Amino acid sequence: MIDEKTLHKLEFPKIKEQWLHFAYGDGGRKKVENVRLSHDFAETQILLDETEEAMEMLRYQDFSVLYDLPIIDHCLAKVEMRGGLQSFELRDILRVLNAVKLAVRMTAGKNACPRLESYFKKLADNTDLRKNIEAAVDEEGKIKDTASAALKNIRRQITASRARIKNYLQDFIHSPDKQKCLQDILVTERDGRYVVPVKQEFRYEVRGIIHDESSSGATVFIEPLAVVEQNNHIRAMQNEEQREIQKILNELSSQVEVFSEELRLNQEILSCLDFIFSRAKMAYELDAYRPLINKDGIVDVVKARHPLLGESAVPISINLGRDFDMLVITGPNTGGKTVVLKTLGLLTVMTMVGLFIPAQEKSSIAIFDNIYVDIGDEQSIEQSLSTFSSHMSNIITIMKQTGPNSLVLLDELGAGTDPTEGAALAQVILEELRKKNARVIITTHQSELKSYAFQNKRVENACVEFDPLSLRPTYKLTVGMPGQSNAFSIAERLGLDKKMVLKARELVPQNEIEIGNMLRQLKTSRVEYETAIRELDELKHFLSTEKQLLVNEKEKWRQERESLLSKAQEKADAYIREMRQEADEAINELKEVLKKRPEIPKWHEIEEGRKKLKLLSGKPRLNSVINSDKPNKNRINIIPGDYVFIKDIKQKGYVLTKPDQQGQVMVQVGIMRLEVNALQLEHIDEQESKSYNFRNSSFLEKAQKMSSEIDLRGKLAEEAQELLDKYLDDAVLVGLPMVRVIHGKGTGVQRKSLQMDLAVHPSISSFRDGRPDEGGHGVTIIELK
């Protein structure tokens, strides 16, 4: 397990201080303070799932129901020991119960977050207890007047008595013969009893009880004798009030005891939810992402930022465990080497408590069995330990405890003693840790350790870069390149004599000079390589963007083409359906007209004409349909009210509408309404118009008197169906949009029978049962086509 000393070195307590600010209430803050790290892969996965779901929920609503929730453990412990609760303690319990009610209501029917849903489902909404406490205790934790009838009566009497006393004392202090005795014209209280301020020299002029006097002794506070009895009555009623309040508190405390286990569970669940949402809020604050976790010791964080450095943090990328298990970081002091160690250690710890990390999305963190850290100067005067001794003591302990799934972070390995001996010890330590298959990152100034990294498998060099021009570190970490000494450049830039710098360079061994030159060449080559890679990536991104734009344009063109063709085809199909429907309607109406003629109609001729109409054109060409909106020069001038002759069916009628864009006109022929092309119409003379108008006057009268409802109650099924069919035909002819059929409720047989027939009726658009204000199930409302 990771001890508190290690967490302190990684500055995790400072993370917890930030974390505490994101908890809503005391329960969540307590969870943060007592948080423990999870070394179990599945458990850590669940913690991260919870944080992710909480972030998703916070996108749509703030769970302020958890805000400032109190901890009620002491209240529950008191009632379990048969103790009575005070009103402010009942208020705290009520706040928890209200939070449960609101949390359940806010998440009802939302199953998108299964981890959090499991918490919400466990919440027990104690409705009765909540209502009982709510009826007795107000938001300030005081007992309401309405808590009981007896308490309401007592407080009413107290209020009435106070009013009587105040009225009397107001008259008393405004009495001319009493004002000379008073220090001030006011009524005040002492020990819950109403008194008046009397001058010291007139204390015997006012009969009553002295309750107090001013600090100067110039004023005495006297309760006039006339109100003593009323004040005594108030005091007695106040005692009675306290007894009634205690009775109410005891009764509510007993109810709380019954539900104490549920209340304790509710508090625990709300605290857990607060703990989870605090992690989500912190993730938003840090602009953090969920890390991918593994059990294989692989770390790959991209553009990670130390969470305590804020915007000043320089992003670093670290990988460990895939190509190499050890990373040797070299570079100048204050260059950011220690920050790299703390960043990786801290991000690992944050992941193991369910926090998201400030790094690029899909960064990987391994779940280690333990993390060992040796960072900082820990020399101890009391224990007679130097810096080197202190570091070595820590490293010896780490060596004993390290296993294959451990993360070891060592700062300034081999420092604090002779460089040659320190480097030798450092190599031995690294070799031992390598044999244990641990994941190790060290920082050092020892050149021998750079060579060790070059010479051994699964070990890699890294450096923190330094700008020799500004004499400042860049804090950027470069993996695969050892750090280069900049002492001579810095000394020369700071003003050291050039001859002295040159002489110092000559004292450096030749092999060190060659290594330095090699490192400079490698760094130059690496910069050129990275520049080329960056330019290629930019070009690749540009080409990819252009390709996507072309694909989108092609898809847009294809969709527009299909849309145009589809609309044209739909228009053609609609035209065909319309023509066939009009043909069928015309033939049916013609049959009805011919039935009324004396001579027998030739039905086979009519059917033959119908078949010919059915076979008309099949599907017309798209161009002819699309261009059907163009005006026709051969149309005659037709206006509503004109009396015309329809050449196709050799019938006469009067025009109801103007020609539309297709030249179609609505014509009334007897009891029928026909939609006819204007080219098929001829004007008739005025004499024939008058006679036609006379013949059709009965139809117009019928249209004016047509009712919008029909009553079928008491009719047999067949008779009702026949009446309804005839009524619907007339309603369609006169143009009623909606009708109301009254069939009564009864056994529901007639309603069911009628609605079955209505479902297939060609003239009906839709139907429904009536609303309560329309007649309910005893009425069917029909919308006509």
mmCIF file of C-alpha atoms in Angstrom, residues 185-518:
data_model
loop_
_atom_site.group_PDB
_atom_site.id
_atom_site.type_symbol
_atom_site.label_atom_id
_atom_site.label_comp_id
_atom_site.label_asym_id
_atom_site.label_seq_id
_atom_site.Cartn_x
_atom_site.Cartn_y
_atom_site.Cartn_z
ATOM 1 C CA ILE A 185 -42.194 56.583 26.650
ATOM 2 C CA LEU A 186 -41.820 52.924 25.741
ATOM 3 C CA VAL A 187 -42.668 49.365 26.774
ATOM 4 C CA THR A 188 -39.845 46.853 27.111
ATOM 5 C CA GLU A 189 -39.190 43.343 28.501
ATOM 6 C CA ARG A 190 -37.142 41.952 31.348
ATOM 7 C CA ASP A 191 -36.979 38.171 31.926
ATOM 8 C CA GLY A 192 -39.897 37.679 29.518
ATOM 9 C CA ARG A 193 -42.189 40.092 31.399
ATOM 10 C CA TYR A 194 -43.408 43.458 30.118
ATOM 11 C CA VAL A 195 -42.140 46.456 32.092
ATOM 12 C CA VAL A 196 -41.920 50.269 31.832
ATOM 13 C CA PRO A 197 -38.811 52.451 32.545
ATOM 14 C CA VAL A 198 -39.462 54.608 35.641
ATOM 15 C CA LYS A 199 -37.269 57.355 37.009
ATOM 16 C CA GLN A 200 -35.510 56.439 40.258
ATOM 17 C CA GLU A 201 -37.131 59.243 42.218
ATOM 18 C CA PHE A 202 -40.624 58.088 41.195
ATOM 19 C CA ARG A 203 -40.117 54.383 41.881
ATOM 20 C CA TYR A 204 -42.636 54.472 44.706
ATOM 21 C CA GLU A 205 -45.178 56.393 42.654
ATOM 22 C CA VAL A 206 -45.746 53.427 40.340
ATOM 23 C CA ARG A 207 -47.142 50.355 42.076
ATOM 24 C CA GLY A 208 -45.695 47.101 40.789
ATOM 25 C CA ILE A 209 -42.723 44.713 40.815
ATOM 26 C CA ILE A 210 -39.184 45.979 40.164
ATOM 27 C CA HIS A 211 -37.366 43.603 37.804
ATOM 28 C CA ASP A 212 -34.195 45.532 36.950
ATOM 29 C CA GLU A 213 -32.483 48.914 36.996
ATOM 30 C CA SER A 214 -30.079 50.652 34.636
ATOM 31 C CA SER A 215 -26.314 50.578 35.116
ATOM 32 C CA SER A 216 -26.385 54.229 36.219
ATOM 33 C CA GLY A 217 -29.192 53.556 38.658
ATOM 34 C CA ALA A 218 -31.246 56.394 37.215
ATOM 35 C CA THR A 219 -33.901 54.080 35.790
ATOM 36 C CA VAL A 220 -35.803 51.175 37.308
ATOM 37 C CA PHE A 221 -37.872 48.745 35.245
ATOM 38 C CA ILE A 222 -41.223 48.142 36.926
ATOM 39 C CA GLU A 223 -43.965 45.702 36.024
ATOM 40 C CA PRO A 224 -47.198 47.564 36.874
ATOM 41 C CA LEU A 225 -49.407 45.704 39.324
ATOM 42 C CA ALA A 226 -52.302 45.692 36.863
ATOM 43 C CA VAL A 227 -50.425 43.487 34.375
ATOM 44 C CA VAL A 228 -48.778 41.112 36.865
ATOM 45 C CA GLU A 229 -51.593 38.608 36.591
ATOM 46 C CA GLN A 230 -51.538 38.716 32.802
ATOM 47 C CA ASN A 231 -47.736 38.257 32.790
ATOM 48 C CA ASN A 232 -48.137 35.337 35.174
ATOM 49 C CA HIS A 233 -50.671 33.837 32.795
ATOM 50 C CA ILE A 234 -48.236 34.250 29.881
ATOM 51 C CA ARG A 235 -45.471 32.558 31.911
ATOM 52 C CA ALA A 236 -47.790 29.656 32.732
ATOM 53 C CA MET A 237 -48.820 29.320 29.094
ATOM 54 C CA GLN A 238 -45.163 29.400 28.036
ATOM 55 C CA ASN A 239 -44.461 26.490 30.342
ATOM 56 C CA GLU A 240 -47.423 24.693 28.842
ATOM 57 C CA GLU A 241 -46.051 25.542 25.387
ATOM 58 C CA GLN A 242 -42.684 23.958 26.218
ATOM 59 C CA ARG A 243 -44.390 20.793 27.464
ATOM 60 C CA GLU A 244 -46.399 20.547 24.240
ATOM 61 C CA ILE A 245 -43.283 21.163 22.142
ATOM 62 C CA GLN A 246 -41.424 18.451 24.024
ATOM 63 C CA LYS A 247 -44.327 16.094 23.426
ATOM 64 C CA ILE A 248 -44.155 16.818 19.670
ATOM 65 C CA LEU A 249 -40.370 16.383 19.642
ATOM 66 C CA ASN A 250 -40.607 13.041 21.462
ATOM 67 C CA GLU A 251 -43.223 11.775 19.037
ATOM 68 C CA LEU A 252 -41.155 12.780 15.987
ATOM 69 C CA SER A 253 -38.007 11.326 17.576
ATOM 70 C CA SER A 254 -39.794 7.991 17.935
ATOM 71 C CA GLN A 255 -40.709 8.079 14.248
ATOM 72 C CA VAL A 256 -37.108 8.861 13.319
ATOM 73 C CA GLU A 257 -35.943 5.873 15.380
ATOM 74 C CA VAL A 258 -38.150 3.547 13.343
ATOM 75 C CA PHE A 259 -36.467 4.672 10.112
ATOM 76 C CA SER A 260 -32.961 5.193 11.504
ATOM 77 C CA GLU A 261 -31.373 2.462 9.370
ATOM 78 C CA GLU A 262 -32.958 3.784 6.170
ATOM 79 C CA LEU A 263 -31.897 7.315 7.081
ATOM 80 C CA ARG A 264 -28.325 6.168 7.705
ATOM 81 C CA LEU A 265 -28.293 4.393 4.348
ATOM 82 C CA ASN A 266 -29.724 7.476 2.628
ATOM 83 C CA GLN A 267 -27.020 9.653 4.173
ATOM 84 C CA GLU A 268 -24.295 7.246 3.071
ATOM 85 C CA ILE A 269 -25.650 7.150 -0.507
ATOM 86 C CA LEU A 270 -25.951 10.944 -0.694
ATOM 87 C CA SER A 271 -22.408 11.289 0.649
ATOM 88 C CA CYS A 272 -21.156 8.843 -1.998
ATOM 89 C CA LEU A 273 -22.969 10.786 -4.712
ATOM 90 C CA ASP A 274 -21.478 14.030 -3.391
ATOM 91 C CA PHE A 275 -18.044 12.369 -3.479
ATOM 92 C CA ILE A 276 -18.568 11.239 -7.085
ATOM 93 C CA PHE A 277 -19.885 14.606 -8.298
ATOM 94 C CA SER A 278 -16.954 16.375 -6.611
ATOM 95 C CA ARG A 279 -14.618 14.290 -8.800
ATOM 96 C CA ALA A 280 -16.599 15.300 -11.893
ATOM 97 C CA LYS A 281 -16.575 19.007 -10.967
ATOM 98 C CA MET A 282 -12.830 18.877 -10.385
ATOM 99 C CA ALA A 283 -12.343 17.243 -13.793
ATOM 100 C CA TYR A 284 -14.159 20.164 -15.421
ATOM 101 C CA GLU A 285 -12.085 22.647 -13.423
ATOM 102 C CA LEU A 286 -8.770 21.028 -14.430
ATOM 103 C CA ASP A 287 -9.864 20.413 -18.038
ATOM 104 C CA ALA A 288 -9.045 16.778 -17.305
ATOM 105 C CA TYR A 289 -9.768 13.626 -19.306
ATOM 106 C CA ARG A 290 -10.394 10.033 -18.398
ATOM 107 C CA PRO A 291 -7.194 7.962 -18.518
ATOM 108 C CA LEU A 292 -7.076 4.506 -20.067
ATOM 109 C CA ILE A 293 -5.936 2.101 -17.352
ATOM 110 C CA ASN A 294 -4.082 -1.193 -17.626
ATOM 111 C CA LYS A 295 -2.532 -3.923 -15.474
ATOM 112 C CA ASP A 296 0.589 -4.277 -17.632
ATOM 113 C CA GLY A 297 2.688 -1.479 -16.143
ATOM 114 C CA ILE A 298 2.357 0.682 -19.272
ATOM 115 C CA VAL A 299 2.350 4.464 -18.832
ATOM 116 C CA ASP A 300 1.782 6.737 -21.817
ATOM 117 C CA VAL A 301 0.659 10.235 -20.891
ATOM 118 C CA VAL A 302 0.577 12.889 -23.601
ATOM 119 C CA LYS A 303 0.811 16.611 -22.865
ATOM 120 C CA ALA A 304 0.357 16.033 -19.153
ATOM 121 C CA ARG A 305 0.269 19.059 -16.844
ATOM 122 C CA HIS A 306 1.076 19.189 -13.147
ATOM 123 C CA PRO A 307 -2.372 19.885 -11.600
ATOM 124 C CA LEU A 308 -0.997 22.302 -8.993
ATOM 125 C CA LEU A 309 0.887 24.568 -11.406
ATOM 126 C CA GLY A 310 -2.203 25.807 -13.247
ATOM 127 C CA GLU A 311 -1.734 27.606 -16.556
ATOM 128 C CA SER A 312 2.016 27.989 -15.974
ATOM 129 C CA ALA A 313 2.530 24.216 -16.271
ATOM 130 C CA VAL A 314 4.488 23.135 -19.356
ATOM 131 C CA PRO A 315 2.903 20.003 -20.907
ATOM 132 C CA ILE A 316 5.140 16.941 -20.927
ATOM 133 C CA SER A 317 4.765 13.532 -22.554
ATOM 134 C CA ILE A 318 6.053 10.436 -20.767
ATOM 135 C CA ASN A 319 5.918 6.794 -21.819
ATOM 136 C CA LEU A 320 7.145 3.857 -19.791
ATOM 137 C CA GLY A 321 6.702 0.089 -19.870
ATOM 138 C CA ARG A 322 6.170 -0.411 -23.591
ATOM 139 C CA ASP A 323 9.599 0.124 -25.246
ATOM 140 C CA PHE A 324 11.557 0.579 -22.035
ATOM 141 C CA ASP A 325 11.042 0.126 -18.289
ATOM 142 C CA MET A 326 13.573 2.676 -17.009
ATOM 143 C CA LEU A 327 13.954 6.346 -17.869
ATOM 144 C CA VAL A 328 17.125 8.282 -16.920
ATOM 145 C CA ILE A 329 16.437 12.046 -16.996
ATOM 146 C CA THR A 330 19.376 14.445 -17.020
ATOM 147 C CA GLY A 331 19.577 18.202 -17.300
ATOM 148 C CA PRO A 332 20.374 21.405 -15.385
ATOM 149 C CA ASN A 333 19.073 22.281 -11.947
ATOM 150 C CA THR A 334 15.655 24.010 -11.832
ATOM 151 C CA GLY A 335 15.066 22.538 -15.278
ATOM 152 C CA GLY A 336 11.945 20.613 -14.282
ATOM 153 C CA LYS A 337 13.329 17.115 -13.667
ATOM 154 C CA THR A 338 11.667 16.789 -10.257
ATOM 155 C CA VAL A 339 8.407 18.177 -11.693
ATOM 156 C CA VAL A 340 8.402 15.281 -14.183
ATOM 157 C CA LEU A 341 8.658 12.755 -11.322
ATOM 158 C CA LYS A 342 5.935 14.441 -9.284
ATOM 159 C CA THR A 343 3.651 14.847 -12.286
ATOM 160 C CA LEU A 344 3.731 11.165 -13.183
ATOM 161 C CA GLY A 345 3.416 10.027 -9.566
ATOM 162 C CA LEU A 346 0.568 12.438 -8.866
ATOM 163 C CA LEU A 347 -1.392 11.539 -12.017
ATOM 164 C CA THR A 348 -1.072 7.856 -11.122
ATOM 165 C CA VAL A 349 -2.407 8.496 -7.608
ATOM 166 C CA MET A 350 -5.269 10.638 -8.968
ATOM 167 C CA THR A 351 -6.275 7.836 -11.325
ATOM 168 C CA MET A 352 -6.285 5.313 -8.459
ATOM 169 C CA VAL A 353 -8.859 7.414 -6.540
ATOM 170 C CA GLY A 354 -11.137 7.868 -9.564
ATOM 171 C CA LEU A 355 -10.036 11.375 -10.614
ATOM 172 C CA PHE A 356 -9.505 12.325 -14.231
ATOM 173 C CA ILE A 357 -6.049 13.633 -15.144
ATOM 174 C CA PRO A 358 -4.962 16.882 -16.860
ATOM 175 C CA ALA A 359 -3.506 15.202 -19.920
ATOM 176 C CA GLN A 360 -4.522 14.576 -23.507
ATOM 177 C CA GLU A 361 -7.463 12.252 -24.075
ATOM 178 C CA LYS A 362 -6.670 8.509 -24.184
ATOM 179 C CA SER A 363 -3.496 8.845 -22.126
ATOM 180 C CA SER A 364 -2.671 5.566 -20.368
ATOM 181 C CA ILE A 365 -1.965 4.999 -16.686
ATOM 182 C CA ALA A 366 -0.981 1.669 -15.104
ATOM 183 C CA ILE A 367 -2.541 0.502 -11.834
ATOM 184 C CA PHE A 368 0.511 -0.282 -9.702
ATOM 185 C CA ASP A 369 0.657 -2.372 -6.541
ATOM 186 C CA ASN A 370 2.791 0.332 -4.979
ATOM 187 C CA ILE A 371 4.557 3.599 -5.663
ATOM 188 C CA TYR A 372 7.934 4.324 -4.079
ATOM 189 C CA VAL A 373 9.331 7.831 -4.046
ATOM 190 C CA ASP A 374 12.598 9.383 -2.933
ATOM 191 C CA ILE A 375 12.381 13.096 -3.601
ATOM 192 C CA GLY A 376 13.883 16.079 -1.796
ATOM 193 C CA ASP A 377 16.544 16.781 0.822
ATOM 194 C CA GLU A 378 15.719 14.842 3.978
ATOM 195 C CA GLN A 379 18.845 15.334 6.074
ATOM 196 C CA SER A 380 18.115 14.953 9.789
ATOM 197 C CA ILE A 381 20.189 16.530 12.546
ATOM 198 C CA GLU A 382 18.396 14.498 15.225
ATOM 199 C CA GLN A 383 19.271 11.202 13.521
ATOM 200 C CA SER A 384 22.743 12.425 12.425
ATOM 201 C CA LEU A 385 21.848 11.744 8.789
ATOM 202 C CA SER A 386 23.377 13.681 5.907
ATOM 203 C CA THR A 387 21.559 14.207 2.608
ATOM 204 C CA PHE A 388 23.283 11.177 1.106
ATOM 205 C CA SER A 389 22.603 8.995 4.169
ATOM 206 C CA SER A 390 18.959 9.985 4.183
ATOM 207 C CA HIS A 391 18.518 9.196 0.490
ATOM 208 C CA MET A 392 20.373 5.905 0.838
ATOM 209 C CA SER A 393 18.211 4.823 3.800
ATOM 210 C CA ASN A 394 15.074 5.440 1.727
ATOM 211 C CA ILE A 395 16.499 3.625 -1.299
ATOM 212 C CA ILE A 396 17.468 0.583 0.781
ATOM 213 C CA THR A 397 13.863 0.354 2.034
ATOM 214 C CA ILE A 398 12.554 0.754 -1.494
ATOM 215 C CA MET A 399 14.866 -1.989 -2.786
ATOM 216 C CA LYS A 400 13.529 -4.428 -0.207
ATOM 217 C CA GLN A 401 9.862 -3.752 -0.976
ATOM 218 C CA THR A 402 9.868 -3.222 -4.751
ATOM 219 C CA GLY A 403 8.131 -5.866 -6.864
ATOM 220 C CA PRO A 404 7.409 -6.394 -10.578
ATOM 221 C CA ASN A 405 4.313 -4.145 -10.527
ATOM 222 C CA SER A 406 5.889 -1.191 -8.729
ATOM 223 C CA LEU A 407 6.565 2.380 -9.821
ATOM 224 C CA VAL A 408 9.843 3.794 -8.450
ATOM 225 C CA LEU A 409 10.623 7.526 -8.678
ATOM 226 C CA LEU A 410 14.132 8.534 -7.541
ATOM 227 C CA ASP A 411 15.352 12.134 -7.559
ATOM 228 C CA GLU A 412 19.069 12.941 -7.932
ATOM 229 C CA LEU A 413 20.233 9.326 -7.682
ATOM 230 C CA GLY A 414 23.938 9.114 -6.709
ATOM 231 C CA ALA A 415 24.124 12.725 -5.515
ATOM 232 C CA GLY A 416 25.454 13.958 -2.178
ATOM 233 C CA THR A 417 28.741 12.017 -2.254
ATOM 234 C CA ASP A 418 31.836 11.478 -4.407
ATOM 235 C CA PRO A 419 30.656 11.540 -8.054
ATOM 236 C CA THR A 420 32.543 8.392 -9.012
ATOM 237 C CA GLU A 421 31.287 6.373 -6.061
ATOM 238 C CA GLY A 422 27.803 7.831 -6.362
ATOM 239 C CA ALA A 423 27.635 6.876 -10.051
ATOM 240 C CA ALA A 424 28.810 3.325 -9.292
ATOM 241 C CA LEU A 425 26.190 2.875 -6.572
ATOM 242 C CA ALA A 426 23.509 4.316 -8.846
ATOM 243 C CA GLN A 427 24.307 1.797 -11.588
ATOM 244 C CA VAL A 428 24.129 -1.105 -9.146
ATOM 245 C CA ILE A 429 20.781 0.139 -7.800
ATOM 246 C CA LEU A 430 19.358 0.507 -11.309
ATOM 247 C CA GLU A 431 20.539 -2.960 -12.269
ATOM 248 C CA GLU A 432 18.832 -4.466 -9.222
ATOM 249 C CA LEU A 433 15.573 -2.625 -9.965
ATOM 250 C CA ARG A 434 15.784 -3.728 -13.611
ATOM 251 C CA LYS A 435 16.044 -7.366 -12.498
ATOM 252 C CA LYS A 436 12.895 -6.908 -10.410
ATOM 253 C CA ASN A 437 11.062 -5.716 -13.539
ATOM 254 C CA ALA A 438 9.932 -2.508 -11.836
ATOM 255 C CA ARG A 439 9.009 0.671 -13.695
ATOM 256 C CA VAL A 440 11.642 3.273 -12.777
ATOM 257 C CA ILE A 441 12.227 6.961 -13.516
ATOM 258 C CA ILE A 442 15.288 8.666 -12.053
ATOM 259 C CA THR A 443 16.845 12.110 -12.337
ATOM 260 C CA THR A 444 20.623 12.569 -12.155
ATOM 261 C CA HIS A 445 23.652 14.647 -13.104
ATOM 262 C CA GLN A 446 25.916 11.593 -13.435
ATOM 263 C CA SER A 447 27.299 11.162 -16.955
ATOM 264 C CA GLU A 448 27.955 7.456 -16.252
ATOM 265 C CA LEU A 449 24.222 6.870 -15.981
ATOM 266 C CA LYS A 450 23.709 8.287 -19.473
ATOM 267 C CA SER A 451 26.119 5.598 -20.736
ATOM 268 C CA TYR A 452 24.295 2.984 -18.661
ATOM 269 C CA ALA A 453 21.073 3.887 -20.463
ATOM 270 C CA PHE A 454 22.755 3.558 -23.853
ATOM 271 C CA GLN A 455 24.310 0.192 -23.030
ATOM 272 C CA ASN A 456 21.343 -1.653 -21.496
ATOM 273 C CA LYS A 457 18.081 -2.883 -22.962
ATOM 274 C CA ARG A 458 14.786 -1.561 -21.634
ATOM 275 C CA VAL A 459 16.581 1.599 -20.380
ATOM 276 C CA GLU A 460 16.193 4.980 -22.107
ATOM 277 C CA ASN A 461 17.704 8.450 -21.786
ATOM 278 C CA ALA A 462 15.705 11.665 -21.514
ATOM 279 C CA CYS A 463 16.525 15.288 -20.835
ATOM 280 C CA VAL A 464 14.906 18.549 -19.829
ATOM 281 C CA GLU A 465 15.934 21.192 -22.324
ATOM 282 C CA PHE A 466 17.778 24.441 -21.606
ATOM 283 C CA ASP A 467 17.951 27.647 -23.632
ATOM 284 C CA PRO A 468 21.598 28.834 -23.635
ATOM 285 C CA LEU A 469 20.599 32.260 -25.001
ATOM 286 C CA SER A 470 18.151 33.194 -22.266
ATOM 287 C CA LEU A 471 19.986 31.055 -19.661
ATOM 288 C CA ARG A 472 16.608 29.618 -18.683
ATOM 289 C CA PRO A 473 15.218 26.106 -18.761
ATOM 290 C CA THR A 474 12.382 25.399 -21.205
ATOM 291 C CA TYR A 475 10.930 22.657 -18.928
ATOM 292 C CA LYS A 476 10.330 20.508 -22.020
ATOM 293 C CA LEU A 477 11.064 16.804 -21.694
ATOM 294 C CA THR A 478 12.720 15.036 -24.627
ATOM 295 C CA VAL A 479 12.773 11.234 -24.491
ATOM 296 C CA GLY A 480 15.586 9.416 -26.310
ATOM 297 C CA MET A 481 18.180 12.168 -25.859
ATOM 298 C CA PRO A 482 20.493 12.551 -22.812
ATOM 299 C CA GLY A 483 20.979 15.955 -21.250
ATOM 300 C CA GLN A 484 23.895 18.100 -22.293
ATOM 301 C CA SER A 485 26.096 20.161 -19.959
ATOM 302 C CA ASN A 486 25.696 23.913 -20.443
ATOM 303 C CA ALA A 487 28.093 25.055 -17.693
ATOM 304 C CA PHE A 488 30.672 26.655 -20.016
ATOM 305 C CA SER A 489 28.059 28.513 -22.089
ATOM 306 C CA ILE A 490 26.332 29.835 -19.018
ATOM 307 C CA ALA A 491 29.594 30.928 -17.349
ATOM 308 C CA GLU A 492 30.752 32.740 -20.486
ATOM 309 C CA ARG A 493 27.412 34.483 -20.966
ATOM 310 C CA LEU A 494 27.409 35.618 -17.348
ATOM 311 C CA GLY A 495 30.766 37.366 -17.909
ATOM 312 C CA LEU A 496 33.495 34.911 -16.950
ATOM 313 C CA ASP A 497 36.745 35.642 -18.772
ATOM 314 C CA LYS A 498 36.834 33.801 -22.113
ATOM 315 C CA LYS A 499 40.418 32.677 -21.488
ATOM 316 C CA MET A 500 39.325 31.038 -18.260
ATOM 317 C CA VAL A 501 36.405 29.320 -20.024
ATOM 318 C CA LEU A 502 38.750 28.102 -22.796
ATOM 319 C CA LYS A 503 41.222 26.754 -20.253
ATOM 320 C CA ALA A 504 38.422 24.970 -18.453
ATOM 321 C CA ARG A 505 37.304 23.359 -21.705
ATOM 322 C CA GLU A 506 40.853 22.048 -22.230
ATOM 323 C CA LEU A 507 40.753 20.335 -18.850
ATOM 324 C CA VAL A 508 37.758 18.260 -19.892
ATOM 325 C CA PRO A 509 38.765 14.718 -20.964
ATOM 326 C CA GLN A 510 38.772 14.144 -24.729
ATOM 327 C CA ASN A 511 36.108 11.448 -24.558
ATOM 328 C CA GLU A 512 33.764 13.841 -22.721
ATOM 329 C CA ILE A 513 34.322 16.436 -25.461
ATOM 330 C CA GLU A 514 33.530 13.870 -28.128
ATOM 331 C CA ILE A 515 30.375 12.824 -26.273
ATOM 332 C CA GLY A 516 29.315 16.467 -25.996
ATOM 333 C CA ASN A 517 29.860 17.045 -29.718
ATOM 334 C CA MET A 518 27.956 13.871 -30.518
#
